[in-house]
PDB file of C-alpha atoms in Angstrom:
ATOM      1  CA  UNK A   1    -122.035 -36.102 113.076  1.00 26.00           C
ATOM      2  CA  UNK A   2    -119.777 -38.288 115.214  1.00 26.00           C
ATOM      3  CA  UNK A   3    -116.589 -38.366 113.064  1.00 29.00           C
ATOM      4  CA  UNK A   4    -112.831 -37.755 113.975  1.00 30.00           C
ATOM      5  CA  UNK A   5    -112.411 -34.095 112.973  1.00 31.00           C
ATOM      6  CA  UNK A   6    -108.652 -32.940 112.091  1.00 37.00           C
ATOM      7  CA  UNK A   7    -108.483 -29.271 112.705  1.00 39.00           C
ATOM      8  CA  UNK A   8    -105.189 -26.506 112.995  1.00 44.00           C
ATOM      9  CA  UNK A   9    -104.086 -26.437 116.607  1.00 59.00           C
ATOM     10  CA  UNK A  10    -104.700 -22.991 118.469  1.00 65.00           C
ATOM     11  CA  UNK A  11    -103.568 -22.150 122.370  1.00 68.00           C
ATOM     12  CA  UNK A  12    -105.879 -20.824 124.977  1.00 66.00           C
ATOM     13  CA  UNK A  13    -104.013 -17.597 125.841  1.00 60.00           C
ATOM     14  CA  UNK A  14    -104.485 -18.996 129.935  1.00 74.00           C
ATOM     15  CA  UNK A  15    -104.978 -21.881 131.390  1.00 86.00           C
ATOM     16  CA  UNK A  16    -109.011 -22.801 131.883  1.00 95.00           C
ATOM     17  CA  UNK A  17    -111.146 -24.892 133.642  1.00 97.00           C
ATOM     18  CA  UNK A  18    -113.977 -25.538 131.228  1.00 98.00           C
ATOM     19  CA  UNK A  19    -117.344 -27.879 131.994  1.00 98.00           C
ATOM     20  CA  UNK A  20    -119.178 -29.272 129.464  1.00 98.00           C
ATOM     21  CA  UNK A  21    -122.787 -30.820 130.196  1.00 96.00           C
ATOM     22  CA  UNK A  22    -125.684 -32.057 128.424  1.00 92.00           C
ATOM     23  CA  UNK A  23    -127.602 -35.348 127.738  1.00 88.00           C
ATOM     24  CA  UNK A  24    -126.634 -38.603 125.757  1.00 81.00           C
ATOM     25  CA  UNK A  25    -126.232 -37.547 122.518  1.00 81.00           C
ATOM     26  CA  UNK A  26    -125.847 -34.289 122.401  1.00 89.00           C
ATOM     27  CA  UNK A  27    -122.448 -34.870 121.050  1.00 88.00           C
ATOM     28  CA  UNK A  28    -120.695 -33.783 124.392  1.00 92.00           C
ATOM     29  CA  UNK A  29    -117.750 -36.729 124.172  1.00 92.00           C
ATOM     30  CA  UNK A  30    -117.186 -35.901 120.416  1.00 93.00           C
ATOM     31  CA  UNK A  31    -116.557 -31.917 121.088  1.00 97.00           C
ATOM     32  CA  UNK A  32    -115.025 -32.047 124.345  1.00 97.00           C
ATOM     33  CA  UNK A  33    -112.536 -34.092 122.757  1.00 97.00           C
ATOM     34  CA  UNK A  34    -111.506 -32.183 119.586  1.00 97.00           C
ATOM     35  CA  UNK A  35    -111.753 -28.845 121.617  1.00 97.00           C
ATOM     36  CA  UNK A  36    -109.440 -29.816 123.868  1.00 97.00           C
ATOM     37  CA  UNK A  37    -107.047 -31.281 121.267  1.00 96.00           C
ATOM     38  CA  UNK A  38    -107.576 -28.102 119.371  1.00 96.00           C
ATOM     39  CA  UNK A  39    -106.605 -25.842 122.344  1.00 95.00           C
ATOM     40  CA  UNK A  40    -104.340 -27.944 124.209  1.00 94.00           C
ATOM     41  CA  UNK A  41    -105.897 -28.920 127.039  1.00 96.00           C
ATOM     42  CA  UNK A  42    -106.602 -31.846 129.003  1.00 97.00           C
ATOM     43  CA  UNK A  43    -109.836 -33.764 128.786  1.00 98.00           C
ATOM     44  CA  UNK A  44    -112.018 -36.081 131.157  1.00 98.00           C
ATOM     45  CA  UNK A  45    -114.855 -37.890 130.463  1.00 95.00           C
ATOM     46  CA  UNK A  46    -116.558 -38.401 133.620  1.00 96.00           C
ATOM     47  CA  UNK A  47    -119.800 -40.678 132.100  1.00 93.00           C
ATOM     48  CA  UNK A  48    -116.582 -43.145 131.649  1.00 96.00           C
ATOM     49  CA  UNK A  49    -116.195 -43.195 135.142  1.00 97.00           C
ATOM     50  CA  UNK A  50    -119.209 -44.085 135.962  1.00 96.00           C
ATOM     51  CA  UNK A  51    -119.392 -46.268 133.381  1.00 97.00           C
ATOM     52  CA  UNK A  52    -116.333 -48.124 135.195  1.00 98.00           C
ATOM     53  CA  UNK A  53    -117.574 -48.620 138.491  1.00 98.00           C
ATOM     54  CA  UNK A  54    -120.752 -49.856 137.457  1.00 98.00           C
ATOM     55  CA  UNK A  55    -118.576 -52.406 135.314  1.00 98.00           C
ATOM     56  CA  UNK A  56    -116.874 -53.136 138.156  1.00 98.00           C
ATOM     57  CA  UNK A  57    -119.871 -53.916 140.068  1.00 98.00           C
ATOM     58  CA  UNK A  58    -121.890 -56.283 137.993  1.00 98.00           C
ATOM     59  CA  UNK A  59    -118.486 -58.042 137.197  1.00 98.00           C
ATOM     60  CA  UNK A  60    -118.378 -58.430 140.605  1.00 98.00           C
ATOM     61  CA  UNK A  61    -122.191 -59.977 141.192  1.00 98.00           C
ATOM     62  CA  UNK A  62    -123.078 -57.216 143.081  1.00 98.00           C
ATOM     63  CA  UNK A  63    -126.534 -55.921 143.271  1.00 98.00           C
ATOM     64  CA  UNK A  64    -127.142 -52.706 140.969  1.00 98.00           C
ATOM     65  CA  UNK A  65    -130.403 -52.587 142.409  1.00 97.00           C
ATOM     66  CA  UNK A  66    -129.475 -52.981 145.901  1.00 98.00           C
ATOM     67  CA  UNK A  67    -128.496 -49.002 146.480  1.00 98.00           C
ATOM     68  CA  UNK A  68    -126.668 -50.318 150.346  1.00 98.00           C
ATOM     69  CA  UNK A  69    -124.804 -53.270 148.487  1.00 98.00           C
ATOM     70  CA  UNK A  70    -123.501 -50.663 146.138  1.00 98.00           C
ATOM     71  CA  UNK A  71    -122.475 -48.489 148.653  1.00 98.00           C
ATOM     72  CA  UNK A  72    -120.351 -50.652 150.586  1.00 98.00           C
ATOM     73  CA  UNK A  73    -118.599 -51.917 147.447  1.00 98.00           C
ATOM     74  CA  UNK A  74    -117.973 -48.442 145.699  1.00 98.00           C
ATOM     75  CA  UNK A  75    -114.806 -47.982 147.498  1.00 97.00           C
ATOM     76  CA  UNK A  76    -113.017 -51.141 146.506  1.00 98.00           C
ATOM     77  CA  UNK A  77    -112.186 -50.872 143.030  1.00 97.00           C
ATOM     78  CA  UNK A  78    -109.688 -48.176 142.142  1.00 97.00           C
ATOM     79  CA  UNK A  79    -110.582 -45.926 138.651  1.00 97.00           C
ATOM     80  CA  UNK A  80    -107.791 -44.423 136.435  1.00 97.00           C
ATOM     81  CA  UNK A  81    -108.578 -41.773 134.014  1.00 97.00           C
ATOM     82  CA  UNK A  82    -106.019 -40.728 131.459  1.00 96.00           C
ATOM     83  CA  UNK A  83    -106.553 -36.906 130.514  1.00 96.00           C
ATOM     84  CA  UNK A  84    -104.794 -37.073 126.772  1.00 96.00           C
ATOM     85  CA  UNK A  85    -107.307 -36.437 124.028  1.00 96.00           C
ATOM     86  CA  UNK A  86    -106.093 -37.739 121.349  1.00 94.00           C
ATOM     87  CA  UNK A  87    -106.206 -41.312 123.483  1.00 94.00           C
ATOM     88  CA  UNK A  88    -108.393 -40.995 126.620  1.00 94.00           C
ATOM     89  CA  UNK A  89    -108.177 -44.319 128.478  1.00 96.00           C
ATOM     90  CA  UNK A  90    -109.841 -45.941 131.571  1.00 97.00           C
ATOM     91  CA  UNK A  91    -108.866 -48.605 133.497  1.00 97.00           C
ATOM     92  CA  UNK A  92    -110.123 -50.272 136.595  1.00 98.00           C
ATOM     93  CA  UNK A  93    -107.746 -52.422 139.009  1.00 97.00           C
ATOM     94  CA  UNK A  94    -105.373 -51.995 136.206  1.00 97.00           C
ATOM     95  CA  UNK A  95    -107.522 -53.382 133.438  1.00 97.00           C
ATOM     96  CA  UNK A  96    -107.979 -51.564 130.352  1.00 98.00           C
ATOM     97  CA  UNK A  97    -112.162 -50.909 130.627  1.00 97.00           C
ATOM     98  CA  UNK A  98    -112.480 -48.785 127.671  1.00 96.00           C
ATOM     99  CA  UNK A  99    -114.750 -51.122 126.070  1.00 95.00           C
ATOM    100  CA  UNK A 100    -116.247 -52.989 128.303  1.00 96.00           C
ATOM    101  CA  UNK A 101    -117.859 -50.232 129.913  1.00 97.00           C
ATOM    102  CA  UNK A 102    -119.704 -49.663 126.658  1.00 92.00           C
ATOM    103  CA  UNK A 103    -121.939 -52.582 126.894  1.00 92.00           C
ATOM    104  CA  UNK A 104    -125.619 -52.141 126.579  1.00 88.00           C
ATOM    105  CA  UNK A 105    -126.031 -54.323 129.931  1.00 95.00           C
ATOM    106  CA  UNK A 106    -123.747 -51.234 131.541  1.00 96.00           C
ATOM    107  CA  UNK A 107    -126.073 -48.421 129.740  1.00 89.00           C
ATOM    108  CA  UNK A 108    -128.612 -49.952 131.182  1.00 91.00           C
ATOM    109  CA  UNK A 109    -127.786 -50.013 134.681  1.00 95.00           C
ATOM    110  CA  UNK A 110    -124.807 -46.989 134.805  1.00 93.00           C
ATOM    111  CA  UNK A 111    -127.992 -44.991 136.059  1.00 88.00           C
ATOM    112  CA  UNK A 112    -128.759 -46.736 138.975  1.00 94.00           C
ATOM    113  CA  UNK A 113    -125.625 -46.915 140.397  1.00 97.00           C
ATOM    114  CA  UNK A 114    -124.376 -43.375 139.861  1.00 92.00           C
ATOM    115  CA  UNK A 115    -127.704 -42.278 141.838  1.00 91.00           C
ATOM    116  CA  UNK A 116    -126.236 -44.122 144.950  1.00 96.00           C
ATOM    117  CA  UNK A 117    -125.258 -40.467 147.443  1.00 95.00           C
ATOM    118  CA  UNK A 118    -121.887 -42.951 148.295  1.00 97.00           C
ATOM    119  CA  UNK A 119    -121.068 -43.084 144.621  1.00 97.00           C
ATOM    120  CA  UNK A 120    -121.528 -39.934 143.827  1.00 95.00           C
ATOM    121  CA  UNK A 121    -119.164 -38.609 146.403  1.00 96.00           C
ATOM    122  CA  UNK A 122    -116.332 -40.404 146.163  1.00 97.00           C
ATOM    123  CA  UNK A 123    -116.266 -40.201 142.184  1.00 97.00           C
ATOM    124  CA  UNK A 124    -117.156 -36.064 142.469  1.00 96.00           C
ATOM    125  CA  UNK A 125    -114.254 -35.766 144.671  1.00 96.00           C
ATOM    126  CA  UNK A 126    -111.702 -37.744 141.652  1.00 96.00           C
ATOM    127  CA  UNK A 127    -113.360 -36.023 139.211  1.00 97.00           C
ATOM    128  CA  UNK A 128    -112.634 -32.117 141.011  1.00 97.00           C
ATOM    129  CA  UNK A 129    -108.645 -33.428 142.221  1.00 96.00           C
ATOM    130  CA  UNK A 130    -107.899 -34.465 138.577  1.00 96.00           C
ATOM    131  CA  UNK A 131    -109.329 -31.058 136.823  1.00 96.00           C
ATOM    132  CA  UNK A 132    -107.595 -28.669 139.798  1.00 94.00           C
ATOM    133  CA  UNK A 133    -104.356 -30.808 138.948  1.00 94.00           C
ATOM    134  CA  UNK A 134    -104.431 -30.438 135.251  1.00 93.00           C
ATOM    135  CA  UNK A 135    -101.971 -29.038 133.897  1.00 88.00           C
ATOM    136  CA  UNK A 136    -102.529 -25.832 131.168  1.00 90.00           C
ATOM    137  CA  UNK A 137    -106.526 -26.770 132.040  1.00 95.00           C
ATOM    138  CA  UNK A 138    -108.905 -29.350 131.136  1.00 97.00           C
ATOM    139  CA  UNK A 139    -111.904 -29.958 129.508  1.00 98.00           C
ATOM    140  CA  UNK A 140    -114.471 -31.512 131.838  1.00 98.00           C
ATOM    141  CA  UNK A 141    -117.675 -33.264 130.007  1.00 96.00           C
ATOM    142  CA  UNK A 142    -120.527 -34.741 131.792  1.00 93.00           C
ATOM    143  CA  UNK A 143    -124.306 -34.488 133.237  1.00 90.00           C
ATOM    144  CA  UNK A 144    -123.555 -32.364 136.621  1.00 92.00           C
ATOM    145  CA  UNK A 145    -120.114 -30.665 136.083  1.00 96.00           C
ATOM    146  CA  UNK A 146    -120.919 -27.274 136.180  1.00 96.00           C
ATOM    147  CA  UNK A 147    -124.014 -27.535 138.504  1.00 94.00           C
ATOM    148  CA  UNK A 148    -122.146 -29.658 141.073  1.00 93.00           C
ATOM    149  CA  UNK A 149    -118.670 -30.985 140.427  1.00 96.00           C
ATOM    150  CA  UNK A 150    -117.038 -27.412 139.512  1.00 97.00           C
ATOM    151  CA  UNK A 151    -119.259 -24.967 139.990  1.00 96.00           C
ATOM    152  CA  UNK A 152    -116.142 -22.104 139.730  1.00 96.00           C
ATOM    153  CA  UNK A 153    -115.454 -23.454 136.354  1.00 97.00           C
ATOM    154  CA  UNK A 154    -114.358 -20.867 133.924  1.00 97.00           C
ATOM    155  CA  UNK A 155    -116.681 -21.719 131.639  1.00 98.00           C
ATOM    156  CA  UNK A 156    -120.031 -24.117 131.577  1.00 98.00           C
ATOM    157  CA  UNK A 157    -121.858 -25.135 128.483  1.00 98.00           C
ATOM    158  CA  UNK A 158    -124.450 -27.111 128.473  1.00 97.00           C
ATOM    159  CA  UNK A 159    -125.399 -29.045 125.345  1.00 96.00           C
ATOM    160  CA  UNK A 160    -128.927 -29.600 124.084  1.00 92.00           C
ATOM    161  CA  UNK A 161    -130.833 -31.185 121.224  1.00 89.00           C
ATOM    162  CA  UNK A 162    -134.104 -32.810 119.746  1.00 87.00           C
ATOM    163  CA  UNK A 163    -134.555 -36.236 121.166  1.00 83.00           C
ATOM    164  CA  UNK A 164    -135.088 -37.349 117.448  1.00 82.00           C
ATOM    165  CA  UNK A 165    -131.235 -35.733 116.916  1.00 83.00           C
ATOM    166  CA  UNK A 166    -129.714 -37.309 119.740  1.00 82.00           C
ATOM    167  CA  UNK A 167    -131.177 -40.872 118.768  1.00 80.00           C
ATOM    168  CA  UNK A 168    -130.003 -40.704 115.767  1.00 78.00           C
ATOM    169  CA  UNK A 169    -126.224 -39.770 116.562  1.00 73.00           C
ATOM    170  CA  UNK A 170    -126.584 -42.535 119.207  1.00 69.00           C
ATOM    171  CA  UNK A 171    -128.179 -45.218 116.928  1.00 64.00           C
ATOM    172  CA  UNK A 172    -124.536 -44.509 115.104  1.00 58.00           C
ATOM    173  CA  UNK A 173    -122.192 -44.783 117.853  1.00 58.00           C
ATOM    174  CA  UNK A 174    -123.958 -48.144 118.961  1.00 52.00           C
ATOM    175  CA  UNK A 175    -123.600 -49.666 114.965  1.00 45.00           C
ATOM    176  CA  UNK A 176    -120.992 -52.239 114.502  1.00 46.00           C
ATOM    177  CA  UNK A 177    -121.405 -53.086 118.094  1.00 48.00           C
ATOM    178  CA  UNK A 178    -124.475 -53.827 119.368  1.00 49.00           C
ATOM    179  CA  UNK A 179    -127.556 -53.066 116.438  1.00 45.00           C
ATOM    180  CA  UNK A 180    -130.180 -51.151 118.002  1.00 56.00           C
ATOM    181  CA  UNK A 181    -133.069 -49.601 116.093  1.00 72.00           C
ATOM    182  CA  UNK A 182    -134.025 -45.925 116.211  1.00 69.00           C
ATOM    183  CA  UNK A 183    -137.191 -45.853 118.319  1.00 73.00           C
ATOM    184  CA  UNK A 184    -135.804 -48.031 121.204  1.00 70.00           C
ATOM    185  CA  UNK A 185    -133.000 -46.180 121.158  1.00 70.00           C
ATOM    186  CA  UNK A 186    -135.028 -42.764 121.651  1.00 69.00           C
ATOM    187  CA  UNK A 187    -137.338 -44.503 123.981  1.00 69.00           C
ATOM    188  CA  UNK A 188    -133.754 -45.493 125.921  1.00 72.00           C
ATOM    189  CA  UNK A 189    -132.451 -42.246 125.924  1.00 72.00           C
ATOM    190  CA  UNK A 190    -135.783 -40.362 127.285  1.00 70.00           C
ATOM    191  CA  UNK A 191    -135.735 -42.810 130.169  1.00 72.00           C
ATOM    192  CA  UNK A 192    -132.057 -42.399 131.171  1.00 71.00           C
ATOM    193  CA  UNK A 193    -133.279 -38.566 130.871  1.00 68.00           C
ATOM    194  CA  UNK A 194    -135.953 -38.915 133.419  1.00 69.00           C
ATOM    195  CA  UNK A 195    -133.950 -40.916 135.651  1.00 68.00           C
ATOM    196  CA  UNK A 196    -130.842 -38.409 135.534  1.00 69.00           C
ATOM    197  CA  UNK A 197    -133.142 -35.115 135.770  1.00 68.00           C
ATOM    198  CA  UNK A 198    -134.948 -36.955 139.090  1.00 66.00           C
ATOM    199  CA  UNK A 199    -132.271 -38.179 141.210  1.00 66.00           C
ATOM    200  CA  UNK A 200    -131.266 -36.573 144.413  1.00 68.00           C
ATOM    201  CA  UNK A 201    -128.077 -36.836 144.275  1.00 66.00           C
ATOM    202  CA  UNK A 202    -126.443 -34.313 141.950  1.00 66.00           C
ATOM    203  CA  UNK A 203    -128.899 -34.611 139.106  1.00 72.00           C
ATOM    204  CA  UNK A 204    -128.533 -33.646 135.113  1.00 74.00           C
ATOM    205  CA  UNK A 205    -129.050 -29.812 134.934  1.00 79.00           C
ATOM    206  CA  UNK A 206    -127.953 -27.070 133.154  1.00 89.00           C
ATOM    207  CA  UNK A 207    -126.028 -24.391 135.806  1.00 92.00           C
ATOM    208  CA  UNK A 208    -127.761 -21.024 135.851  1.00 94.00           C
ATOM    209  CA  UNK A 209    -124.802 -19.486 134.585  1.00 96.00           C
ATOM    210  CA  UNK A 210    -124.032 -21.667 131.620  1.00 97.00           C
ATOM    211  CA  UNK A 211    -124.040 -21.142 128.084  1.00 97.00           C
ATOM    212  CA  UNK A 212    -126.823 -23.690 126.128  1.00 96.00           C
ATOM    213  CA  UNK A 213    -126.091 -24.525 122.932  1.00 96.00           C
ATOM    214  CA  UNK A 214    -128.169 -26.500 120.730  1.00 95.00           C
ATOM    215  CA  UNK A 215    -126.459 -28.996 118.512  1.00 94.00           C
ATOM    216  CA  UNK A 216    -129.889 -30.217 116.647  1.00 93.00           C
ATOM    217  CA  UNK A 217    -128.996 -28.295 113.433  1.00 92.00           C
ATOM    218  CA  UNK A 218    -125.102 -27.739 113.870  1.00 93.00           C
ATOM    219  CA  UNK A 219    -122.404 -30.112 112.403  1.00 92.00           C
ATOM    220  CA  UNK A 220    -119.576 -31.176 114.428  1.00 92.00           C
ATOM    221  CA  UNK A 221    -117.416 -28.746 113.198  1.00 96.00           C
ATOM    222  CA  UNK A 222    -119.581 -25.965 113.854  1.00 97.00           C
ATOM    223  CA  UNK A 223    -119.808 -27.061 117.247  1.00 96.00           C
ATOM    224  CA  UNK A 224    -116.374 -27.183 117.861  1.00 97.00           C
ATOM    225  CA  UNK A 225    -115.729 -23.780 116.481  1.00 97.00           C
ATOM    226  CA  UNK A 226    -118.461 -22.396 118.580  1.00 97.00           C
ATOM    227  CA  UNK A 227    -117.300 -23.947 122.173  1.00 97.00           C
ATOM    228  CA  UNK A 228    -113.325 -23.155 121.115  1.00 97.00           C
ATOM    229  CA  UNK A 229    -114.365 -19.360 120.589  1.00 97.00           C
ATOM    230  CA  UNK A 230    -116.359 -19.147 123.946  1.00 97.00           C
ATOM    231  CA  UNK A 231    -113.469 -20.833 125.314  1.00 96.00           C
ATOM    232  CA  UNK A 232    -110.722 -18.723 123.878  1.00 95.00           C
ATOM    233  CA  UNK A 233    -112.811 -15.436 124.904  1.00 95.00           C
ATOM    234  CA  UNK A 234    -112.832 -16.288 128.441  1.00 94.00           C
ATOM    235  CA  UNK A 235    -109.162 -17.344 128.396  1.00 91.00           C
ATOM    236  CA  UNK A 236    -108.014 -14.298 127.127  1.00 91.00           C
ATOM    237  CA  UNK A 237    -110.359 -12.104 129.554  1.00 89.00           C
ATOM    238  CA  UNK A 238    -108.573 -14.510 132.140  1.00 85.00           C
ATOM    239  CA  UNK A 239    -105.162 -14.004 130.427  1.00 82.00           C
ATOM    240  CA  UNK A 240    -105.900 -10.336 130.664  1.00 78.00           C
ATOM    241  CA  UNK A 241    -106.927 -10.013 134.522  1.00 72.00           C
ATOM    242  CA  UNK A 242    -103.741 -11.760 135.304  1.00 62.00           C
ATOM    243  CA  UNK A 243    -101.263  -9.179 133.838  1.00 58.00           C
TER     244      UNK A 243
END
């Protein structure tokens, strides 16, 4: 499911704010992408971020365990997200992190350190400047955009499948990199799940008024076409409000 899909640009008739959330492998990252490369618009991936200060803080031997140690550090390194689609990038102090922040030794602990309140905060408040800045709107994707980060979004969609589904897709990502068999990879998933659902500080959940959509049985490209004509609906309502 997780392939580079070329597809005939359209334009959102108005600029839009649009959240995207869901669980690992739900194929969130692969459609926020191409729908935002399809209509134009800018796109963030906000796990990345995460991702990158977590990075930051076991390259820096602190604690991931130690909630206060994380806390007093998560201000020190400085997180740049580039919004392009077609080449999203991340970098931390200036250093490219695209792929270190893909490790499994980050998977593993990106949970515990974006449950820290201090963490949270600080990257919630980059996250909300950089989609209110975009320019001709944005395509936010993550586990708590809609509920929490930008809950005036123009449009939320949350993405859902079977955790057989999502191991799968993820099993995929991970090959070529680090091997990683089916069942611990589901087993993986599940936990992050639990650990994301329970957390007090902005957990993973879908935003009462947000459209679910379950990828189990779709292909990429029917995802796509489905989120870019909810998207394009609510743009031209928007569009049509402003005249």
């Amino acid at each position: 499911m997780f392939v580079t899909v070329e597809t005939a640009a359209r334009t959102a008739p108005a600029a839009v704010i649009v959240a995207i959330d869901g669980p690992a492998g739900t194929g969130k990252s692969s459609t926020s992408k191409a729908v935002a490369a399809k209509l134009g618009l800018g796109y963030l991936d906000t796990g990345a971020q995460y991702r990158a200060i977590t990075w930051w803080m076991l390259s820096n031997g602190i604690d991931v365990r130690d909630a206060a140690a994380v806390a007093d550090a998560a201000t020190k390194p400085v997180i740049v997200s580039g919004t392009d689609p077609a080449a999203p990038t991340i970098t931390v102090d200036g250093l490219d992190a695209a792929g270190p922040i893909r490790t499994q030794e980050v998977t593993a602990a990106v949970s515990a350190v974006s449950a820290v309140p201090e963490v949270r905060a600080l990257i919630t408040e980059l996250q909300r400047t950089i989609a209110m800045t975009a320019r001709g709107g944005i395509v936010v994707e993550g586990r708590d955009i809609g509920s929490t980060v930008l809950p005036d979004a123009d449009l939320k969609i949350f993405l859902t499948a079977s955790p057989e589904a999502r191991a799968a897709r993820r099993s995929g990502e991970l090959k070529g990199k680090e091997a990683t068999d089916l069942a611990a990879t589901r087993e993986a998933l599940i936990k992050r799940d639990a650990a994301d659902s329970s957390r007090k500080a902005s957990p993973l959940a879908k935003a009462d008024d947000a459209v679910e959509v379950d990828t189990t049985e779709l292909t990429l490209e029917q995802v796509i076409e489905c989120v870019v004509t909810l998207i394009e609906g609510v743009s031209a309502e928007k569009a049509g409000l402003a005249r």
